[in-house]
């Protein structure tokens, strides 16, 4: 039986995407997500490079970089969306702001709020910044105001007005002795505020669009600003004038001034000012400020271009964090820009999932995207694979686990290989279908072929080239071109599922035309048709042990079919909507199914019984896969969640067996104590078993013993307080039955006579116990009163119905006779 979710990869940050119909997978295009000004910096890296802080709706998740685990989720009680957050430079304090206009100061390592106060802004806070001493916090609001707070003494120190529109950027000067604050608002100007004079010292104008970042040189005399107007500006803070404007030819979201040192790997060969930019081109580039030339640019990554929305440098840790528009977190080594780790922060609509690797150490996820994501389960490190040009719809893995295949809406298929180091590369590609390829299945015995099904109603058989299987083939040589060996038109409507039999000799297809068909491989000869479903089929699956085929349909049922005569053997009903996936588990004795209702159900084939329903997803569960040992299952759904489930049947059985053995031992010990008339020990043991009937048996045994009955009070009073509380709960149960009410009243009499009212009232749940005891007790006393009245009346009748004593006859003397 499957346990509840062990972990879930869920990043449901505000998204607006196309919702497919029940009979359609994948959106019309990529999900359209809005990166609004409310979250310009939704990710931060601490100075040690050990933790990443990410906004996820109403929470800030603290991610451990080494393990990839979410250490804590910080959420305020109002459960409002977080509009801004900031980590102090000493990594000790985290402050969050919500739409409810509340600021919360967190001791984030403990996960507790140390202070909560009103922001005083009349609109949500859009940005925050700490000063270098971690004592002052500046907040910029949508109301155009800038406020400064002393977080140590807990009061507001400054209120600056004059910025038109939303203040989306605030930052302190790195020299705390200067007491300067910089801000930028909707007018694309930079304002310099003096905390000492409480006035605006300068308004610096050079940008024509929103200013996205401000960073300072080591001496504090130079400032770099970047903007979406495709320029970066170097400012002299003494004259408040722009000394140089560098065109960078892209909309810049973040710019970072690099330390003035030589970095040969980044072509930094002089000690002048150099800065790094991140923008809509999706590349990190290094610029020389003096000449305005780009001295280094990252190689263009494969796949569609993804813009960068954020970039930050943890200089002490030597790490650089950048964030893509798809919310992927990329960690680089700062001196070489070598990629260290990737974390996928947005899953979109998950369409398929598979275990990967010989030991199922990885998982591969196909979402509403042309890219694939491969996660290592132990560290959650992510690889993003580019090879398709449209949404990937289905996945399958070959027997050994290192080779897997994908198919997509771009009418193509790709074969990927994972090396021993865990790195994945595309090794083969093929095309030939005229419509979207919606399903794919690999051969089961050996890595010899794969089968695809498409919306063009055809099935194609693709042989795997021997060159692909040779160990000497390097992925750097480029993908091998695949050629289809056979093409067969199988159905009149879309083919939603194909399955290869365990012996690689049979092929099953399921279609929207409500039928499944059985074919002989490799020539795709039709053997038979399975008819009986009322709506289209979403999945077909061969049993690993028997000659049986399982089909899942949009009519909400699962059917088992005999391969010999194509008859329906069983029908499983329980899902309230379409059944999207079905797999055999437990060596073919059970079925695991997922549906559009968000439920995952476990079925026992022998008796058609649903033994477990797992309700963890909120939307259609498109992906379902089991590990090689059938001890884990993987599900992916339209709610952007990927959930790993663990089979705990053996653990539950062993725990149940241990519990039964322990109960037998305790029951034997209880019998021995009763036989030896050690009632106090017996009563304590019975209470520890938490079985009211067993405790009642002990009380009855005490009452049957004339000597022990006198000591009932002493026995009860010697119990611990928690045992008395349990005994009072048991009395409520006994008191509901007239046969056991005498024992309940006897125990209650002891407690009421010898326990002080204050002590009784301190018992948890005593009010509910008294409310349950009173009506039944009154009923028992009424019954006793009626019995006493009846007995008295019978006694009265008996005494009045007695006949008077008859006089004795006089005796006759013998002489008279």
Short mmCIF file of N, CA, C and O in Angstrom, two decimals, residues 6-89:
data_model
loop_
_atom_site.label_atom_id
_atom_site.label_comp_id
_atom_site.label_asym_id
_atom_site.label_seq_id
_atom_site.Cartn_x
_atom_site.Cartn_y
_atom_site.Cartn_z
N UNK A 6 6.21 11.68 -0.02
CA UNK A 6 7.45 11.93 0.70
C UNK A 6 8.00 13.31 0.38
O UNK A 6 8.50 14.01 1.22
N UNK A 7 8.00 13.69 -0.87
CA UNK A 7 8.37 15.05 -1.22
C UNK A 7 7.61 15.43 -2.47
O UNK A 7 7.12 14.59 -3.21
N UNK A 8 7.48 16.70 -2.72
CA UNK A 8 6.85 17.15 -3.95
C UNK A 8 7.63 18.33 -4.49
O UNK A 8 8.06 19.20 -3.75
N UNK A 9 7.83 18.30 -5.76
CA UNK A 9 8.50 19.39 -6.45
C UNK A 9 7.41 20.31 -6.96
O UNK A 9 6.80 20.07 -7.98
N UNK A 10 7.13 21.35 -6.21
CA UNK A 10 5.98 22.19 -6.52
C UNK A 10 6.38 23.65 -6.46
O UNK A 10 6.85 24.13 -5.43
N UNK A 11 6.23 24.35 -7.55
CA UNK A 11 6.50 25.78 -7.57
C UNK A 11 5.36 26.45 -8.30
O UNK A 11 5.45 26.76 -9.47
N UNK A 12 4.29 26.67 -7.59
CA UNK A 12 3.10 27.22 -8.23
C UNK A 12 3.07 28.73 -8.05
O UNK A 12 2.12 29.30 -7.55
N UNK A 13 4.16 29.39 -8.44
CA UNK A 13 4.18 30.84 -8.39
C UNK A 13 3.23 31.38 -9.44
O UNK A 13 2.98 30.75 -10.46
N UNK A 14 2.70 32.58 -9.17
CA UNK A 14 1.63 33.12 -10.00
C UNK A 14 1.80 32.87 -11.48
O UNK A 14 2.69 33.41 -12.10
N UNK A 15 0.94 32.10 -12.05
CA UNK A 15 1.06 31.76 -13.46
C UNK A 15 -0.29 31.89 -14.12
O UNK A 15 -1.33 31.71 -13.51
N UNK A 16 -0.27 32.21 -15.40
CA UNK A 16 -1.50 32.29 -16.18
C UNK A 16 -1.27 31.47 -17.43
O UNK A 16 -0.53 31.88 -18.32
N UNK A 17 -1.83 30.29 -17.46
CA UNK A 17 -1.56 29.42 -18.61
C UNK A 17 -2.86 28.86 -19.16
O UNK A 17 -3.88 28.82 -18.49
N UNK A 18 -2.77 28.42 -20.38
CA UNK A 18 -3.91 27.83 -21.07
C UNK A 18 -4.32 26.53 -20.40
O UNK A 18 -3.49 25.68 -20.12
N UNK A 19 -5.58 26.37 -20.09
CA UNK A 19 -6.08 25.14 -19.48
C UNK A 19 -6.62 24.22 -20.55
O UNK A 19 -7.61 24.53 -21.23
N UNK A 20 -6.01 23.05 -20.77
CA UNK A 20 -6.49 22.15 -21.81
C UNK A 20 -7.79 21.48 -21.42
O UNK A 20 -8.11 21.34 -20.25
N UNK A 21 -8.52 21.05 -22.42
CA UNK A 21 -9.74 20.30 -22.17
C UNK A 21 -9.39 18.92 -21.65
O UNK A 21 -8.25 18.49 -21.67
N UNK A 22 -10.42 18.19 -21.19
CA UNK A 22 -10.20 16.87 -20.62
C UNK A 22 -9.60 15.92 -21.64
O UNK A 22 -8.93 14.97 -21.29
N UNK A 23 -9.81 16.15 -22.91
CA UNK A 23 -9.27 15.25 -23.92
C UNK A 23 -8.08 15.81 -24.65
O UNK A 23 -7.87 15.53 -25.81
N UNK A 24 -7.31 16.64 -23.98
CA UNK A 24 -6.18 17.28 -24.66
C UNK A 24 -5.03 17.45 -23.68
O UNK A 24 -5.22 17.82 -22.54
N UNK A 25 -3.83 17.13 -24.14
CA UNK A 25 -2.64 17.32 -23.33
C UNK A 25 -1.86 18.51 -23.83
O UNK A 25 -1.70 18.70 -25.03
N UNK A 26 -1.35 19.29 -22.89
CA UNK A 26 -0.47 20.40 -23.27
C UNK A 26 -1.26 21.62 -23.69
O UNK A 26 -2.34 21.55 -24.25
N UNK A 27 -0.73 22.79 -23.39
CA UNK A 27 -1.38 24.03 -23.76
C UNK A 27 -1.16 24.35 -25.22
O UNK A 27 -0.43 23.69 -25.94
N UNK A 28 -1.78 25.43 -25.65
CA UNK A 28 -1.61 25.85 -27.03
C UNK A 28 -0.20 26.38 -27.28
O UNK A 28 0.26 26.42 -28.39
N UNK A 29 0.47 26.74 -26.23
CA UNK A 29 1.84 27.23 -26.35
C UNK A 29 2.46 27.26 -24.98
O UNK A 29 1.97 26.67 -24.05
N UNK A 30 3.57 27.97 -24.88
CA UNK A 30 4.22 28.08 -23.60
C UNK A 30 3.35 28.84 -22.64
O UNK A 30 2.59 29.73 -23.00
N UNK A 31 3.44 28.51 -21.34
CA UNK A 31 2.67 29.24 -20.34
C UNK A 31 3.10 30.69 -20.33
O UNK A 31 4.26 31.03 -20.37
N UNK A 32 2.14 31.61 -20.27
CA UNK A 32 2.47 33.03 -20.25
C UNK A 32 2.49 33.48 -18.80
O UNK A 32 1.49 33.53 -18.14
N UNK A 33 3.67 33.80 -18.29
CA UNK A 33 3.82 34.21 -16.91
C UNK A 33 4.22 35.68 -16.88
O UNK A 33 5.07 36.12 -17.64
N UNK A 34 3.64 36.39 -15.97
CA UNK A 34 3.90 37.82 -15.88
C UNK A 34 4.89 38.09 -14.76
O UNK A 34 4.63 37.77 -13.61
N UNK A 35 6.05 38.65 -15.09
CA UNK A 35 7.03 39.04 -14.09
C UNK A 35 6.76 40.51 -13.76
O UNK A 35 7.35 41.41 -14.33
N UNK A 36 5.85 40.76 -12.84
CA UNK A 36 5.43 42.12 -12.55
C UNK A 36 6.43 42.80 -11.63
O UNK A 36 7.31 42.19 -11.05
N UNK A 37 6.25 44.11 -11.45
CA UNK A 37 7.12 44.88 -10.58
C UNK A 37 6.96 44.47 -9.13
O UNK A 37 7.76 44.84 -8.27
N UNK A 38 5.92 43.71 -8.81
CA UNK A 38 5.73 43.30 -7.42
C UNK A 38 6.83 42.37 -6.95
O UNK A 38 7.09 42.28 -5.76
N UNK A 39 7.49 41.67 -7.87
CA UNK A 39 8.55 40.76 -7.46
C UNK A 39 9.78 40.95 -8.34
O UNK A 39 10.14 40.09 -9.13
N UNK A 40 10.45 42.09 -8.24
CA UNK A 40 11.64 42.25 -9.06
C UNK A 40 12.76 41.35 -8.62
O UNK A 40 13.58 40.92 -9.41
N UNK A 41 12.87 41.07 -7.30
CA UNK A 41 13.91 40.19 -6.79
C UNK A 41 13.24 39.11 -5.96
O UNK A 41 13.08 39.25 -4.76
N UNK A 42 12.81 38.05 -6.61
CA UNK A 42 12.10 36.99 -5.91
C UNK A 42 13.04 35.87 -5.51
O UNK A 42 12.59 34.83 -5.04
N UNK A 43 14.36 36.05 -5.70
CA UNK A 43 15.34 35.05 -5.29
C UNK A 43 16.54 35.78 -4.70
O UNK A 43 16.95 36.82 -5.22
N UNK A 44 17.11 35.21 -3.64
CA UNK A 44 18.31 35.77 -3.05
C UNK A 44 19.22 34.65 -2.59
O UNK A 44 18.75 33.57 -2.21
N UNK A 45 20.51 34.92 -2.60
CA UNK A 45 21.54 33.98 -2.18
C UNK A 45 22.25 34.58 -0.97
O UNK A 45 22.62 35.76 -0.99
N UNK A 46 22.40 33.79 0.09
CA UNK A 46 23.10 34.32 1.26
C UNK A 46 24.60 34.44 0.97
O UNK A 46 25.10 33.94 -0.03
N UNK A 47 25.30 35.13 1.88
CA UNK A 47 26.71 35.42 1.64
C UNK A 47 27.59 34.17 1.65
O UNK A 47 28.64 34.14 1.03
N UNK A 48 27.15 33.13 2.36
CA UNK A 48 27.94 31.90 2.40
C UNK A 48 27.70 31.01 1.19
O UNK A 48 28.44 30.04 0.98
N UNK A 49 26.68 31.31 0.40
CA UNK A 49 26.36 30.49 -0.76
C UNK A 49 25.75 29.15 -0.40
O UNK A 49 25.68 28.25 -1.25
N UNK A 50 25.25 29.00 0.83
CA UNK A 50 24.68 27.73 1.28
C UNK A 50 23.17 27.68 1.15
O UNK A 50 22.60 26.60 1.12
N UNK A 51 22.51 28.85 1.09
CA UNK A 51 21.06 28.88 1.06
C UNK A 51 20.57 29.83 -0.02
O UNK A 51 21.17 30.89 -0.26
N UNK A 52 19.47 29.43 -0.66
CA UNK A 52 18.78 30.28 -1.62
C UNK A 52 17.37 30.54 -1.09
O UNK A 52 16.69 29.60 -0.64
N UNK A 53 16.94 31.79 -1.16
CA UNK A 53 15.62 32.18 -0.67
C UNK A 53 14.75 32.50 -1.89
O UNK A 53 15.13 33.31 -2.74
N UNK A 54 13.58 31.87 -1.94
CA UNK A 54 12.70 32.00 -3.11
C UNK A 54 11.29 32.30 -2.65
O UNK A 54 10.79 31.69 -1.70
N UNK A 55 10.64 33.22 -3.36
CA UNK A 55 9.23 33.51 -3.10
C UNK A 55 8.38 32.50 -3.84
O UNK A 55 8.60 32.21 -5.02
N UNK A 56 7.40 31.94 -3.13
CA UNK A 56 6.44 31.01 -3.74
C UNK A 56 5.06 31.36 -3.21
O UNK A 56 4.59 30.80 -2.20
N UNK A 57 4.40 32.32 -3.85
CA UNK A 57 3.06 32.71 -3.43
C UNK A 57 3.07 33.40 -2.08
O UNK A 57 3.60 34.49 -1.91
N UNK A 58 2.52 32.74 -1.07
CA UNK A 58 2.43 33.30 0.27
C UNK A 58 3.62 32.91 1.14
O UNK A 58 3.63 33.24 2.33
N UNK A 59 4.61 32.21 0.59
CA UNK A 59 5.71 31.69 1.38
C UNK A 59 7.05 32.15 0.82
O UNK A 59 7.17 32.49 -0.36
N UNK A 60 8.04 32.14 1.69
CA UNK A 60 9.44 32.23 1.28
C UNK A 60 10.07 30.89 1.61
O UNK A 60 10.12 30.49 2.79
N UNK A 61 10.52 30.18 0.60
CA UNK A 61 11.15 28.87 0.80
C UNK A 61 12.65 29.05 0.94
O UNK A 61 13.28 29.76 0.16
N UNK A 62 13.22 28.38 1.93
CA UNK A 62 14.66 28.40 2.16
C UNK A 62 15.22 27.08 1.62
O UNK A 62 14.91 26.01 2.13
N UNK A 63 16.03 27.18 0.58
CA UNK A 63 16.54 26.01 -0.13
C UNK A 63 18.00 25.78 0.24
O UNK A 63 18.81 26.71 0.20
N UNK A 64 18.33 24.55 0.62
CA UNK A 64 19.72 24.19 0.88
C UNK A 64 20.40 23.87 -0.45
O UNK A 64 19.98 22.98 -1.18
N UNK A 65 21.46 24.60 -0.75
CA UNK A 65 22.12 24.46 -2.06
C UNK A 65 22.76 23.09 -2.20
O UNK A 65 22.71 22.47 -3.28
N UNK A 66 23.34 22.56 -1.14
CA UNK A 66 24.06 21.29 -1.24
C UNK A 66 23.13 20.12 -1.51
O UNK A 66 23.37 19.30 -2.39
N UNK A 67 22.03 20.04 -0.77
CA UNK A 67 21.13 18.89 -0.90
C UNK A 67 19.94 19.15 -1.80
O UNK A 67 19.28 18.21 -2.22
N UNK A 68 19.64 20.41 -2.08
CA UNK A 68 18.47 20.73 -2.88
C UNK A 68 17.18 20.64 -2.12
O UNK A 68 16.10 20.79 -2.71
N UNK A 69 17.22 20.43 -0.81
CA UNK A 69 16.01 20.27 -0.01
C UNK A 69 15.50 21.63 0.46
O UNK A 69 16.29 22.57 0.69
N UNK A 70 14.19 21.74 0.60
CA UNK A 70 13.58 22.94 1.17
C UNK A 70 13.65 22.81 2.69
O UNK A 70 12.99 21.97 3.29
N UNK A 71 14.51 23.63 3.30
CA UNK A 71 14.71 23.53 4.75
C UNK A 71 13.52 24.09 5.51
O UNK A 71 13.07 23.49 6.49
N UNK A 72 13.01 25.23 5.07
CA UNK A 72 11.88 25.86 5.77
C UNK A 72 11.00 26.60 4.77
O UNK A 72 11.48 27.05 3.72
N UNK A 73 9.75 26.73 5.13
CA UNK A 73 8.80 27.57 4.39
C UNK A 73 8.25 28.59 5.37
O UNK A 73 7.59 28.23 6.35
N UNK A 74 8.57 29.85 5.13
CA UNK A 74 8.18 30.94 6.03
C UNK A 74 6.91 31.58 5.50
O UNK A 74 6.89 32.09 4.37
N UNK A 75 5.85 31.57 6.30
CA UNK A 75 4.55 32.10 5.87
C UNK A 75 3.91 32.82 7.03
O UNK A 75 3.85 32.30 8.16
N UNK A 76 3.41 34.04 6.78
CA UNK A 76 2.73 34.79 7.81
C UNK A 76 1.31 34.23 8.03
O UNK A 76 0.76 33.54 7.17
N UNK A 77 0.75 34.57 9.18
CA UNK A 77 -0.56 34.03 9.53
C UNK A 77 -1.66 34.53 8.61
O UNK A 77 -2.66 33.85 8.41
N UNK A 78 -1.49 35.74 8.05
CA UNK A 78 -2.55 36.26 7.17
C UNK A 78 -2.60 35.53 5.84
O UNK A 78 -3.58 35.66 5.11
N UNK A 79 -1.56 34.75 5.51
CA UNK A 79 -1.50 33.96 4.28
C UNK A 79 -1.77 34.81 3.04
O UNK A 79 -2.41 34.38 2.10
N UNK A 80 -1.25 36.03 3.06
CA UNK A 80 -1.34 36.91 1.90
C UNK A 80 -0.08 36.74 1.04
O UNK A 80 0.98 36.34 1.52
N UNK A 81 -0.21 37.07 -0.25
CA UNK A 81 0.93 36.97 -1.15
C UNK A 81 2.05 37.90 -0.70
O UNK A 81 1.81 39.03 -0.27
N UNK A 82 3.27 37.40 -0.80
CA UNK A 82 4.44 38.20 -0.44
C UNK A 82 4.81 39.07 -1.63
O UNK A 82 4.98 38.58 -2.75
N UNK A 83 4.95 40.38 -1.37
CA UNK A 83 5.27 41.32 -2.44
C UNK A 83 6.75 41.67 -2.48
O UNK A 83 7.25 42.11 -3.52
N UNK A 84 7.46 41.50 -1.36
CA UNK A 84 8.89 41.79 -1.33
C UNK A 84 9.49 41.12 -0.10
O UNK A 84 8.79 40.88 0.89
N UNK A 85 10.77 40.81 -0.17
CA UNK A 85 11.48 40.31 1.00
C UNK A 85 12.95 40.67 0.87
O UNK A 85 13.44 40.96 -0.23
N UNK A 86 13.67 40.65 1.99
CA UNK A 86 15.09 41.03 1.97
C UNK A 86 15.81 40.30 3.10
O UNK A 86 15.29 40.18 4.22
N UNK A 87 17.01 39.83 2.79
CA UNK A 87 17.88 39.19 3.76
C UNK A 87 18.98 40.17 4.16
O UNK A 87 19.57 40.83 3.31
N UNK A 88 19.24 40.28 5.45
CA UNK A 88 20.24 41.23 5.93
C UNK A 88 21.64 40.80 5.49
O UNK A 88 21.89 39.61 5.26
N UNK A 89 22.58 41.74 5.38
CA UNK A 89 23.94 41.39 4.94
C UNK A 89 24.65 40.41 5.86
O UNK A 89 25.53 39.68 5.41
#
